[in-house]
Amino acid sequence: MKQFGKILKFELKYYFKNKVFVGVTIFLVLLIAVVMFLPRIVGMIKDGGEGTDSSPSERSIMLIKAETPREEEAVREAFQAAFTDYDVQTTQDSLSAMKERITKEEAECAFVLEGMASYTYYVDNLSMYDSNMEIADSVLKSMIQTGAMVEAGMTAEQAGEIMSVQITNDAVSLGKDQMQNYWYTYIMIFALYMVILLYGQMIATNVATEKSSRAMELLITSAKPVSMMFGKVIASCLAGLVQLIAVFGSAILFYGMNQEQWNDNPIVASIFDMPVGLLGYMLIFFVLGFFIYAFLYGAIGSTASKLEDINTSVMPVTMLFIIAFMVVMFSLASGDVDNTLMKVCSYIPFTSSMAMFTRIAMSTIAWYEIVISIAILAGSVVGIGVLSAKIYRVGVLLYGTTPKIGSIIKSVWKA
Amino acid sequence: MVLELKDIKKSFGSKQVLSGVSFRAEGGRAFGLLGRNGAGKTTSIRILMNVFPADGGEVLLDGHPIDYGRMKIGYLPEERGLYPKKIIADQLVYFAELKGMSRREAVKAVDHWLERLGMTEYRNKRLDTLSKGNQQKIQLVTALAHNPDIIILDEPFSGLDPVNAMLLKEVVREQIAENKVVLFSSHQMSYIEEFCDSIAILNSGHVVLSGELHDIKRSYVRDRLIVRTEYPDNIQKDFGKDCTVMGDGSLMIRLACAEDKKSVMQRLVDNYDVDGVKVFEPSLNDIFVEYAGDGADKEDIR
C-alpha cells in the first residue's frame, strides 16, 4: 500500500509536470473561454462599429425589379419589412447593368420578379447559409394570398389577421426529453471516448517506454506488479478527471458569465441545463469505464518490447472501444437508445460505460437495471485489474518479439 | 549472514532453465556467480529477488526462508536503464522510496551517494544529458542508496573507464567491509578473481563448480612450474619436450609428478639465471573455459 502511494505520486507528477498535458489543458480552457465569450465579443464589436441601429446607407443594398411599378413598390415595402438588414431598393437598370452592380459589390443581391409567383435571385456568391430565398418565398406567398382574399371581398385588415394567425404549442415529456438531453449526452459520451482513448494509449506507451528503457528491470525488483499497475492506472485516471473537470468546469463558469448572450441559443442552453444527477452517473461510468480500458492498455503495453510495436499491439482494444462508441453514437443519433443492441451493451463491461450512461441520460431506466450494470462493471474492473497485473508481471520480463496471446495466457495461468 | 539457494528449479514453458541450482554466499565476502549467456544467472538472480517464484527449492537466509519484507536487496541489473527524460534526483529518490525509505531518508541517502561518486553537480539534470559512464554511476546509486543487506551487481564494471572502475572497486570494498552479502555476476574474470572469495559456475541450469576460489585452484594437481627468465634457451634444451613457451614469454615445465616440485625448483635456481619460479595455478579464466566452455560436460568434473 505504501509502495502504491509512492507510485501514484510519482506517476501523477509525471502528468502534472508534463508540458504537453499542461499545455493541452490550458489550450482547451482558453478555447472554451473564447467560444463562451464569443457572442459578447461579437456584440461589443457591433456596438462599437455600427451602433445599435444601422442607418440605411450602411446596410447592404437589395434590388427589386418587377413587371410593373405598382408591383415593384408593393414588393419593396413588404421585403423591407422582412429584410431589416438590407436597404431594399427598386431599380430600372437593365439586367446586365444590375448584374454588374452586384459583381462590383455596389449591391449585394437582386430579385427579378416575373409576375408575383416567380422570380430569379441574383447574388455574387451564394452562401451555404443564405436564407433570403426562403424569406422571399414566404413574403411573396402571403402577398398573393392576401391579394386573393382582398379580391374575394375581405378587407385588408381581415386578410392580415388571417395571415398572421399564431399557433402556440407546448410539449410535455413524461419521461426524458430527448431533444433537451441529446447535446449534453453527445458531449459527455464524446469526452468519455476521447479521454479513455488518449489516456489508454498514454498508459500503454508509458509502460512500453519503461520496458524499452530497461527501467523496468529495476522497477520489477523494487515494487509489486499490482502496485505498479494500479498506481499507473489510477494516476492517469486522476489526471484525466482533472482535465475533464478543468474543461467542463471552465465551460460552466464561462457560460454562467455569459448566460444572457446565450439565452436565445436553445442547443447551448440545453447543454448547460443538464441535471446534476447525471454528472454523478458520468463520474461513475467514466471512472469504471476508464479503469477497464486503462488496465487492458497497460497489460498490452507490457507485452511490447519496442515502442514501435505499441500501435499494432493496442489495435484490438482500440477497435473494441471504437465499435462500442459507434454503437452508442448511432443509437443516440437514431433516437432509439433502448434498442436490443443497446440493452445488451448496457451489461457488457466493455460497452456499458457508454451504453448505460446514454440510456440513463436519454431514456427512463429502472433503478435495478442501473445497479446491475454498475455492479457488473465494477466486478469486471477488479477482475480485469488483477488479470492485467498478472499479464504485466509476465509481460515486462519478455523481450524480443511480441509474444502471442496464447503463450501469454499460458504463462499467466502458470504464474 | 549466510544467503543460500537450495536446489532451485525453474522452467519457462517446456524449457527447463534451472535444474537444482544451489550455492551459498556469506556476509563480508564477495561471491561470484559465473556462467555463459543463457546459463541461468539472471533467472537465479530474479528468483533470489522474488521477481517470480521458483518451481522448487528454497532461498534461505541464515537457515530460514528469506523475509523479503525485512531484507533489503540492492540490484544493479546488467541491462542498465532508468527514466532517460526525468530529473536524476527525482528518480533516485523514487527508487529509494520504493525500497522502503521515507522521503527524507531517501533524499539524504541519494545526496550522500551522489557526492560519494562525484555526481552532485548532475543532481538536477535529466539522465539522458549524461555520458554512458556517468549514467552507470547513477544506476549504481539505485542499488546502494537504500543501504541494502544483500547487493547484487550484474556486470558492474562494463562501460566504466579505469578511474571510475577504481572508484567502484573502492565502493564495493566498503560494502563488503560492512559485512554485506555482495554477489557479483560478470564475464570479466579478472574482476571476479580480484574480489571474490567463492564462486559458482552455472552451465545450462546446473551448478558445475562451486566453492572457495582458493581451494578450487589448489585442487588442480600442482605438477607444472612457471619460470620467468631472460635466457630461456638453455632451460628449453635441458628439459626438452617437458618445457613449453607460454604466450607471455615465460616457460612452463611439466613435472613427472607433483613431488618433484621442490627438487626441480632448486635445480632451476642453482643452474640457470631465472627471475622467478612458481607453481602453476590455473586462472579463473582457464577454469571457466574448462567448466563452461563448449567442450565442458558436467560428467567430466573432477
XYZ file of C-alpha atoms in Angstrom:
717
model
C 0.000 0.000 0.000
C 2.890 2.296 0.849
C 4.503 1.467 -2.465
C 1.241 2.097 -4.284
C 1.031 5.595 -2.775
C 4.564 6.393 -3.875
C 3.994 5.097 -7.382
C 0.749 7.071 -7.625
C 2.509 10.246 -6.541
C 5.396 9.709 -8.947
C 3.069 8.983 -11.875
C 0.810 11.948 -11.094
C 3.839 14.191 -11.050
C 4.646 12.848 -14.495
C 1.328 14.189 -15.814
C 1.302 17.489 -13.991
C 4.882 18.284 -14.919
C 4.376 17.164 -18.499
C 4.402 20.266 -20.699
C 2.084 18.670 -23.275
C -0.506 17.762 -20.639
C -0.435 21.225 -19.079
C -0.347 22.914 -22.496
C -3.305 20.955 -23.887
C -5.378 21.621 -20.754
C -4.674 25.352 -20.868
C -5.389 25.415 -24.591
C -8.746 23.686 -24.113
C -9.738 26.054 -21.310
C -8.773 29.059 -23.447
C -10.660 27.651 -26.421
C -13.776 27.251 -24.299
C -13.308 30.765 -22.951
C -13.162 32.144 -26.497
C -16.273 30.195 -27.581
C -18.231 31.165 -24.480
C -17.312 34.836 -24.693
C -17.803 34.963 -28.472
C -21.370 36.400 -28.503
C -20.301 39.090 -26.053
C -17.203 39.924 -28.107
C -19.176 39.995 -31.362
C -21.812 42.151 -29.690
C -19.180 44.575 -28.466
C -17.608 44.869 -31.903
C -21.046 45.514 -33.426
C -21.897 48.057 -30.751
C -18.634 49.888 -31.199
C -18.527 49.773 -35.006
C -22.047 50.077 -36.242
C -24.160 51.498 -33.469
C -27.373 49.834 -32.388
C -29.356 50.796 -35.500
C -27.505 50.671 -38.752
C -28.513 53.562 -40.972
C -29.800 52.764 -44.490
C -26.567 53.983 -46.105
C -24.509 51.350 -44.170
C -26.820 48.444 -44.925
C -26.308 46.183 -47.938
C -28.455 47.010 -50.902
C -31.092 44.583 -52.176
C -32.516 45.380 -55.607
C -36.087 44.652 -56.720
C -37.203 44.527 -60.332
C -40.802 43.628 -61.228
C -43.043 43.795 -64.259
C -44.996 46.880 -63.137
C -44.009 49.852 -60.940
C -47.034 49.165 -58.694
C -45.925 45.589 -58.068
C -42.352 46.783 -57.609
C -43.294 49.231 -54.871
C -45.580 46.750 -53.088
C -42.849 44.085 -53.085
C -40.232 46.627 -51.965
C -42.358 47.616 -48.975
C -43.058 44.013 -47.985
C -39.382 42.993 -48.452
C -38.116 45.989 -46.484
C -40.296 44.855 -43.578
C -38.961 41.271 -43.834
C -35.266 42.002 -44.614
C -34.372 44.512 -41.907
C -30.628 44.039 -42.527
C -30.978 45.287 -46.102
C -31.710 48.565 -47.738
C -34.328 47.355 -50.263
C -34.464 49.482 -53.427
C -36.373 49.253 -56.693
C -34.340 49.569 -59.863
C -34.890 50.480 -63.502
C -31.462 49.119 -64.565
C -31.208 46.627 -67.365
C -30.482 43.062 -66.294
C -26.812 43.305 -67.336
C -26.324 46.629 -65.543
C -27.902 45.114 -62.448
C -25.618 42.066 -62.587
C -22.645 44.387 -62.906
C -23.674 46.314 -59.804
C -23.786 43.046 -57.899
C -20.411 41.792 -59.125
C -18.913 45.214 -58.329
C -20.438 44.811 -54.872
C -22.456 48.045 -55.145
C -25.497 45.906 -54.362
C -25.472 42.569 -52.584
C -28.335 40.797 -54.302
C -31.347 41.269 -56.540
C -34.807 39.756 -57.008
C -36.161 39.910 -60.548
C -39.875 39.015 -60.494
C -41.820 37.548 -63.376
C -45.343 38.056 -62.044
C -45.777 37.584 -58.312
C -45.277 33.830 -58.216
C -41.935 33.517 -59.955
C -38.578 35.220 -59.527
C -34.851 34.899 -60.163
C -32.420 35.589 -57.364
C -29.082 37.159 -58.264
C -26.198 37.150 -55.825
C -22.417 37.301 -56.207
C -21.516 34.217 -54.158
C -24.381 32.071 -52.960
C -23.620 31.329 -49.330
C -24.486 27.985 -47.788
C -26.436 29.811 -45.130
C -28.242 32.236 -47.457
C -31.873 32.128 -46.382
C -33.025 35.125 -48.452
C -34.913 32.927 -50.920
C -36.953 31.215 -48.222
C -37.862 34.570 -46.701
C -38.742 35.961 -50.143
C -40.882 32.871 -50.857
C -42.936 33.300 -47.722
C -43.295 37.062 -48.176
C -44.476 36.652 -51.769
C -46.783 33.780 -50.816
C -48.502 35.846 -48.173
C -48.757 38.812 -50.562
C -50.502 36.598 -53.144
C -52.782 35.063 -50.516
C -53.658 38.443 -49.026
C -54.296 39.822 -52.529
C -56.629 36.912 -53.296
C -58.545 37.406 -50.060
C -58.979 41.123 -50.693
C -60.182 40.357 -54.210
C -62.727 37.921 -52.730
C -64.208 40.745 -50.724
C -62.351 40.794 -47.426
C -60.892 43.955 -46.030
C -57.092 44.196 -45.894
C -57.242 44.054 -42.061
C -59.293 40.855 -42.083
C -56.897 39.264 -44.540
C -53.920 40.428 -42.460
C -55.437 38.887 -39.325
C -55.976 35.539 -41.052
C -52.463 35.558 -42.432
C -50.822 36.377 -39.117
C -52.588 33.756 -37.025
C -50.129 32.355 -34.451
C -50.280 28.783 -33.237
C -48.961 28.326 -29.709
C -47.776 24.894 -28.622
C -46.166 23.169 -25.683
C -44.752 19.632 -25.384
C -44.849 17.832 -22.041
C -42.460 14.864 -21.841
C -43.388 12.390 -19.141
C -40.013 10.591 -19.366
C -36.893 12.242 -20.711
C -36.912 14.965 -23.293
C -34.504 13.598 -25.899
C -34.241 16.910 -27.702
C -33.264 18.573 -24.496
C -30.804 15.794 -23.493
C -29.263 14.986 -26.856
C -26.488 17.537 -26.910
C -25.107 17.099 -23.430
C -25.271 13.318 -23.742
C -23.434 13.612 -27.035
C -20.759 15.840 -25.498
C -20.302 13.614 -22.442
C -20.008 10.416 -24.500
C -17.550 12.132 -26.778
C -15.492 13.370 -23.811
C -15.525 9.858 -22.342
C -14.387 8.439 -25.659
C -11.569 10.942 -26.150
C -10.253 10.700 -22.594
C -10.254 6.892 -22.476
C -8.639 6.564 -25.895
C -5.971 9.207 -25.259
C -5.101 8.141 -21.751
C -5.248 4.448 -22.612
C -2.680 4.942 -25.346
C -0.622 7.056 -22.969
C -0.564 4.265 -20.372
C 0.442 1.673 -22.968
C 3.238 3.927 -24.232
C 4.326 4.722 -20.699
C 4.663 1.024 -19.793
C 6.411 0.183 -23.054
C 8.834 3.083 -22.522
C 9.730 1.785 -19.081
C 10.307 -1.591 -20.616
C 12.334 -0.441 -23.589
C 14.473 1.912 -21.483
C 15.028 -1.069 -19.165
C 13.926 0.978 -16.164
C 11.580 -1.980 -15.765
C 14.492 -4.226 -14.729
C 14.815 -2.113 -11.640
C 11.115 -1.394 -11.131
C 10.088 -5.022 -11.183
C 12.625 -5.785 -8.462
C 11.557 -2.758 -6.410
C 7.762 -2.867 -6.450
C 4.912 -5.329 -6.767
C 3.395 -5.501 -10.264
C -0.096 -4.967 -8.843
C 1.030 -1.762 -7.122
C 2.719 -0.603 -10.315
C -0.289 -1.322 -12.493
C -2.841 0.210 -10.149
C -0.583 3.177 -9.391
C -0.218 3.969 -13.067
C -3.871 3.484 -13.963
C -5.265 5.431 -11.032
C -2.770 8.250 -11.609
C -3.836 8.572 -15.222
C -7.498 8.347 -14.239
C -6.990 11.223 -11.801
C -5.114 13.195 -14.443
C -7.952 12.569 -16.897
C -10.515 13.650 -14.318
C -8.572 16.811 -13.560
C -8.517 17.617 -17.263
C -12.240 16.907 -17.628
C -13.068 18.998 -14.573
C -10.894 21.827 -15.874
C -12.628 21.747 -19.251
C -16.215 21.241 -18.054
C -15.728 23.472 -15.021
C -14.415 26.358 -17.083
C -17.220 25.821 -19.611
C -19.842 26.060 -16.856
C -18.092 29.057 -15.289
C -17.753 30.973 -18.566
C -21.321 30.079 -19.545
C -22.520 31.494 -16.243
C -20.696 34.730 -17.005
C -22.277 34.958 -20.446
C -25.643 33.327 -19.856
C -27.658 36.279 -21.193
C -25.862 36.222 -24.516
C -26.567 32.518 -24.965
C -30.215 32.547 -23.932
C -31.561 32.562 -27.472
C -29.416 29.535 -28.460
C -31.513 26.511 -27.477
C -28.700 23.949 -28.049
C -26.159 25.683 -25.837
C -28.803 26.458 -23.230
C -29.878 22.791 -23.173
C -26.264 21.639 -22.721
C -25.821 23.727 -19.603
C -29.218 22.791 -18.305
C -28.014 19.247 -17.579
C -29.199 17.670 -14.335
C -26.594 17.365 -11.591
C -27.529 13.703 -11.001
C -26.363 12.901 -14.499
C -22.950 14.340 -13.682
C -22.775 11.826 -10.838
C -23.516 8.973 -13.255
C -20.976 10.430 -15.664
C -18.365 10.271 -12.917
C -19.175 6.642 -12.020
C -19.210 5.410 -15.611
C -16.179 7.462 -16.541
C -14.071 6.064 -13.703
C -15.164 2.435 -14.166
C -15.011 2.526 -17.971
C -11.661 4.223 -17.799
C -10.257 1.531 -15.495
C -11.388 -1.341 -17.718
C -9.626 0.048 -20.766
C -6.654 1.503 -18.898
C -5.876 -1.919 -17.413
C -6.080 -3.530 -20.821
C -3.861 -0.879 -22.358
C -1.361 -1.255 -19.511
C -1.244 -5.025 -19.895
C -0.749 -4.725 -23.649
C 1.955 -2.098 -23.178
C 3.843 -4.574 -21.014
C 3.970 -7.180 -23.771
C 5.531 -4.864 -26.349
C 9.314 -4.831 -26.415
C 9.677 -1.785 -28.596
C 7.760 1.462 -28.666
C 7.109 0.943 -32.384
C 5.116 -2.185 -31.608
C 2.638 -0.337 -29.416
C 0.372 0.923 -32.177
C -0.230 -2.533 -33.615
C -0.463 -4.193 -30.204
C -3.182 -1.912 -28.885
C -5.225 -2.137 -32.099
C -7.648 -4.880 -30.900
C -8.526 -2.966 -27.726
C -8.855 0.301 -29.604
C -11.112 -1.375 -32.190
C -13.299 -2.850 -29.450
C -13.654 0.577 -27.915
C -14.386 2.302 -31.221
C -17.086 -0.286 -32.018
C -18.689 0.358 -28.622
C -18.557 4.084 -29.332
C -20.100 3.653 -32.792
C -22.980 1.528 -31.491
C -23.777 4.164 -28.895
C -23.394 7.085 -31.272
C -25.628 5.561 -33.960
C -28.285 4.702 -31.401
C -28.039 8.189 -29.980
C -28.411 9.746 -33.424
C -31.351 7.483 -34.326
C -33.133 8.456 -31.135
C -33.809 4.819 -30.252
C -31.407 4.324 -27.339
C -33.409 1.398 -25.977
C -32.890 -0.940 -28.919
C -31.873 -4.536 -28.215
C -28.219 -3.954 -29.050
C -28.019 -1.063 -26.603
C -29.755 -3.109 -23.941
C -27.225 -5.914 -24.348
C -24.343 -3.447 -24.460
C -25.540 -1.924 -21.170
C -24.421 -5.059 -19.347
C -21.179 -5.860 -21.193
C -18.378 -4.231 -19.210
C -16.501 -3.070 -22.333
C -19.504 -1.166 -23.634
C -21.679 -0.492 -20.617
C -19.882 2.667 -19.513
C -21.078 4.407 -22.669
C -24.249 2.449 -23.457
C -25.796 2.537 -19.986
C -24.848 6.147 -19.475
C -26.518 7.105 -22.745
C -29.675 5.220 -21.804
C -29.783 6.855 -18.372
C -29.428 10.261 -19.986
C -31.847 9.741 -22.882
C -34.407 7.254 -21.615
C -36.098 6.058 -18.448
C -34.268 3.136 -16.857
C -35.349 1.144 -13.811
C -33.008 1.628 -10.854
C -32.167 -2.079 -10.585
C -31.000 -2.127 -14.200
C -28.555 0.651 -13.380
C -27.378 -1.120 -10.231
C -26.834 -4.419 -12.114
C -24.917 -2.655 -14.875
C -22.685 -0.804 -12.411
C -22.146 -3.966 -10.348
C -21.056 -5.976 -13.423
C -18.794 -3.128 -14.486
C -17.235 -2.738 -11.029
C -16.714 -6.503 -10.676
C -15.093 -6.603 -14.103
C -12.783 -3.737 -13.157
C -11.439 -5.795 -10.263
C -11.175 -8.953 -12.395
C -9.527 -7.257 -15.339
C -7.278 -5.308 -12.971
C -5.946 -8.472 -11.353
C -5.616 -10.254 -14.701
C -3.807 -7.263 -16.211
C -1.391 -7.133 -13.298
C -0.618 -10.801 -13.945
C -0.095 -10.227 -17.660
C 2.005 -7.226 -16.723
C 4.233 -9.286 -14.440
C 4.817 -11.851 -17.151
C 4.916 -9.330 -19.989
C 7.501 -6.942 -18.614
C 10.123 -9.664 -18.456
C 9.572 -10.859 -22.009
C 11.887 -9.285 -24.512
C 12.303 -9.958 -28.199
C 9.311 -10.464 -30.451
C 5.882 -9.583 -29.090
C 4.508 -12.808 -27.620
C 1.372 -14.480 -28.943
C -1.819 -14.148 -26.914
C -1.873 -17.920 -26.354
C 1.578 -18.034 -24.825
C 0.777 -15.070 -22.579
C -2.384 -16.746 -21.318
C -0.390 -19.919 -20.660
C 2.264 -18.022 -18.704
C -0.365 -16.060 -16.758
C -2.173 -19.288 -15.931
C 1.031 -20.745 -14.558
C 2.105 -17.618 -12.684
C 24.756 -13.600 7.453
C 24.599 -16.510 5.048
C 22.496 -16.442 1.898
C 21.754 -19.827 0.456
C 19.969 -21.033 -2.658
C 18.969 -24.661 -2.250
C 18.038 -26.888 -5.144
C 16.271 -24.142 -7.107
C 14.323 -25.367 -10.125
C 12.622 -23.238 -12.735
C 11.223 -23.813 -16.174
C 9.536 -21.482 -18.652
C 7.070 -23.452 -20.709
C 8.773 -26.670 -21.672
C 12.234 -25.196 -21.237
C 13.996 -26.128 -18.023
C 16.124 -23.086 -17.177
C 17.366 -24.084 -13.719
C 17.694 -27.705 -12.660
C 18.523 -27.741 -8.993
C 20.790 -24.747 -8.528
C 22.448 -24.460 -5.106
C 25.100 -22.069 -3.828
C 25.857 -20.100 -0.723
C 27.194 -16.589 -0.226
C 28.402 -15.187 3.085
C 28.265 -11.691 4.517
C 31.543 -9.802 4.499
C 32.780 -11.746 1.486
C 32.141 -11.380 -2.227
C 30.599 -14.204 -4.176
C 30.949 -14.648 -7.941
C 28.141 -16.176 -9.958
C 29.580 -17.141 -13.327
C 28.213 -18.683 -16.456
C 27.873 -18.120 -20.150
C 24.981 -16.234 -21.674
C 21.785 -18.190 -21.095
C 23.288 -20.348 -18.367
C 20.602 -19.235 -15.888
C 22.358 -16.451 -13.944
C 19.668 -13.799 -14.423
C 16.874 -16.288 -13.672
C 18.682 -17.308 -10.463
C 19.049 -13.640 -9.505
C 15.375 -12.929 -10.227
C 14.278 -15.864 -8.093
C 16.643 -14.690 -5.385
C 14.978 -11.254 -5.606
C 11.463 -12.724 -5.612
C 10.558 -11.341 -9.030
C 8.953 -14.700 -9.722
C 8.768 -17.853 -7.626
C 10.886 -20.947 -8.205
C 9.171 -24.182 -9.239
C 11.101 -25.945 -6.487
C 13.798 -25.333 -3.881
C 14.219 -22.510 -1.414
C 16.070 -19.295 -0.742
C 17.407 -19.215 2.817
C 18.989 -16.542 4.939
C 20.823 -17.875 7.971
C 18.987 -21.140 7.511
C 15.451 -19.659 7.416
C 13.333 -18.771 4.402
C 14.218 -15.204 3.454
C 11.779 -12.487 4.602
C 11.555 -10.108 1.661
C 9.607 -7.620 3.737
C 12.544 -7.098 6.049
C 15.588 -7.933 3.994
C 16.689 -5.183 1.655
C 18.295 -6.134 -1.638
C 20.221 -3.775 -3.912
C 20.409 -4.688 -7.561
C 22.465 -3.341 -10.431
C 20.956 -5.064 -13.471
C 23.074 -5.979 -16.451
C 20.586 -4.217 -18.707
C 21.065 -0.716 -17.388
C 18.197 1.683 -17.631
C 16.342 4.372 -15.753
C 13.998 7.101 -16.949
C 16.056 8.981 -19.542
C 13.819 12.064 -19.596
C 13.468 12.532 -15.865
C 15.482 14.530 -13.349
C 18.181 12.344 -11.799
C 17.496 13.179 -8.136
C 13.730 12.674 -8.624
C 14.079 9.151 -9.918
C 16.793 8.145 -7.467
C 14.651 9.305 -4.551
C 11.656 7.477 -6.081
C 13.546 4.186 -6.278
C 14.892 4.568 -2.741
C 11.337 5.252 -1.523
C 10.058 2.171 -3.346
C 12.655 0.183 -1.432
C 11.059 1.303 1.809
C 12.801 4.544 2.758
C 10.939 7.631 3.901
C 11.243 10.613 1.623
C 13.613 12.416 3.956
C 15.875 9.382 4.339
C 15.808 8.825 0.594
C 16.830 12.396 -0.215
C 19.636 12.227 2.337
C 20.910 8.884 1.058
C 20.745 9.933 -2.578
C 22.671 13.119 -1.850
C 25.259 11.125 0.067
C 25.802 8.700 -2.777
C 25.843 11.368 -5.460
C 28.593 13.070 -3.501
C 30.474 9.821 -2.885
C 30.505 9.110 -6.618
C 31.323 12.701 -7.560
C 27.968 13.243 -9.273
C 26.462 16.027 -7.144
C 26.651 18.548 -9.979
C 24.295 16.407 -12.088
C 21.675 16.120 -9.340
C 19.046 18.234 -11.080
C 19.859 17.282 -14.652
C 17.994 14.893 -16.902
C 19.536 11.438 -17.117
C 19.915 11.481 -20.901
C 22.227 14.505 -20.719
C 24.902 12.340 -19.047
C 27.649 10.218 -20.610
C 27.274 6.449 -20.522
C 29.804 6.025 -17.723
C 28.101 8.662 -15.604
C 24.691 7.094 -16.231
C 26.206 3.875 -14.945
C 27.261 5.606 -11.749
C 23.727 6.967 -11.331
C 22.427 3.445 -11.764
C 24.783 2.277 -9.032
C 23.130 4.728 -6.645
C 19.800 2.912 -7.131
C 21.487 -0.301 -5.990
C 23.110 1.202 -2.900
C 21.081 4.180 -1.669
C 18.630 2.204 0.474
C 21.502 0.597 2.389
C 20.727 -2.984 1.330
C 21.832 -6.090 3.224
C 22.376 -8.030 0.024
C 23.930 -6.390 -3.020
C 23.711 -7.990 -6.454
C 25.951 -6.495 -9.102
C 25.474 -7.778 -12.627
C 28.441 -6.805 -14.823
C 29.220 -3.787 -12.633
C 32.410 -2.808 -14.447
C 31.242 -2.868 -18.043
C 31.423 0.541 -19.656
C 33.471 2.159 -16.881
C 36.780 3.888 -17.571
C 39.752 2.857 -15.385
C 39.286 5.784 -12.992
C 35.605 5.045 -12.469
C 36.348 1.320 -12.223
C 38.758 2.127 -9.394
C 36.085 4.207 -7.656
C 33.599 1.364 -7.966
C 36.130 -1.093 -6.564
C 36.585 1.140 -3.532
C 32.827 1.360 -3.037
C 32.411 -2.407 -3.350
C 35.216 -2.993 -0.842
C 33.490 -0.637 1.607
C 30.249 -2.574 1.223
C 31.997 -5.889 1.795
C 33.684 -4.425 4.873
C 30.220 -3.570 6.225
C 29.559 -7.291 6.359
C 27.070 -7.274 3.499
C 26.496 -10.153 1.115
C 27.923 -8.998 -2.216
C 27.072 -11.122 -5.220
C 28.888 -10.500 -8.476
C 27.872 -11.721 -11.854
C 30.355 -10.953 -14.570
C 32.207 -12.215 -17.598
C 35.243 -10.158 -16.718
C 37.157 -12.848 -14.844
C 39.910 -10.547 -13.666
C 37.448 -8.573 -11.537
C 35.894 -11.724 -10.103
C 39.342 -13.029 -9.275
C 40.207 -9.741 -7.613
C 37.093 -9.568 -5.443
C 35.510 -12.921 -4.954
C 36.463 -15.432 -2.331
C 33.996 -18.019 -3.511
C 32.340 -18.733 -6.848
C 29.739 -20.869 -8.548
C 29.825 -21.632 -12.264
C 26.485 -22.261 -13.954
C 26.165 -24.213 -17.163
C 22.778 -24.972 -18.736
C 20.926 -24.522 -15.461
C 23.308 -26.652 -13.381
C 25.978 -25.548 -10.947
C 29.007 -27.264 -12.458
C 31.532 -25.932 -9.982
C 31.256 -24.094 -6.684
C 33.357 -23.367 -3.642
C 36.239 -21.239 -2.399
C 38.251 -19.921 -5.320
C 41.480 -20.616 -3.462
C 40.506 -24.241 -2.810
C 39.374 -24.707 -6.393
C 42.714 -23.533 -7.671
C 44.524 -25.711 -5.129
C 42.515 -28.714 -6.205
C 44.335 -28.779 -9.519
C 47.369 -31.128 -9.481
C 50.411 -28.948 -8.856
C 52.660 -30.611 -11.396
C 53.620 -27.619 -13.523
C 56.088 -24.804 -12.889
C 56.182 -21.364 -14.440
C 59.667 -19.935 -14.966
C 60.433 -16.314 -15.763
C 63.858 -15.832 -17.339
C 65.768 -13.661 -19.790
C 67.610 -16.721 -21.132
C 65.120 -19.460 -21.940
C 67.203 -21.384 -24.484
C 69.358 -23.400 -22.073
C 66.388 -24.405 -19.947
C 64.423 -25.473 -23.034
C 67.383 -27.574 -24.191
C 67.719 -29.169 -20.789
C 64.027 -30.025 -20.247
C 63.227 -30.923 -23.852
C 59.554 -31.575 -24.619
C 58.520 -31.069 -20.977
C 59.218 -27.374 -21.453
C 56.882 -25.104 -23.460
C 56.952 -21.379 -24.091
C 53.870 -19.527 -22.807
C 52.180 -16.618 -24.518
C 53.885 -14.054 -22.290
C 57.375 -15.473 -22.978
C 57.689 -17.383 -19.716
C 58.287 -21.127 -19.696
C 56.062 -23.914 -18.409
C 57.782 -27.054 -17.204
C 55.693 -30.177 -16.745
C 56.946 -32.351 -13.880
C 56.898 -36.129 -13.834
C 54.994 -35.905 -10.567
C 53.970 -33.177 -8.121
C 56.519 -34.370 -5.566
C 59.379 -33.347 -7.883
C 58.408 -29.699 -7.399
C 60.997 -28.831 -4.765
C 63.967 -30.537 -6.413
C 63.236 -29.105 -9.869
C 62.818 -25.611 -8.419
C 66.172 -25.967 -6.665
C 67.796 -27.191 -9.866
C 66.466 -24.220 -11.825
C 67.655 -21.692 -9.266
C 71.088 -23.289 -8.956
C 71.850 -23.800 -12.648
C 70.125 -21.001 -14.553
C 69.682 -17.262 -14.449
C 65.973 -17.163 -13.520
C 63.923 -14.157 -12.379
C 61.174 -16.215 -10.747
C 59.792 -19.718 -10.342
C 56.275 -20.585 -9.139
C 53.851 -23.455 -9.208
C 51.350 -23.102 -12.000
C 47.797 -22.412 -10.859
C 45.025 -22.137 -13.444
C 43.490 -18.666 -13.806
C 39.766 -18.274 -13.262
C 39.539 -17.780 -16.993
C 41.060 -21.244 -17.578
C 38.723 -22.795 -15.031
C 35.720 -21.055 -16.556
C 36.547 -22.237 -20.069
C 37.076 -25.733 -18.755
C 33.720 -25.862 -16.972
C 31.529 -23.625 -19.061
C 33.144 -23.901 -22.496
C 31.654 -25.761 -25.438
C 33.566 -28.960 -24.629
C 32.545 -28.873 -20.984
C 30.386 -31.625 -19.706
C 29.395 -31.861 -16.127
C 30.249 -35.554 -16.107
C 33.926 -34.614 -16.525
C 34.092 -32.620 -13.345
C 36.908 -33.633 -11.182
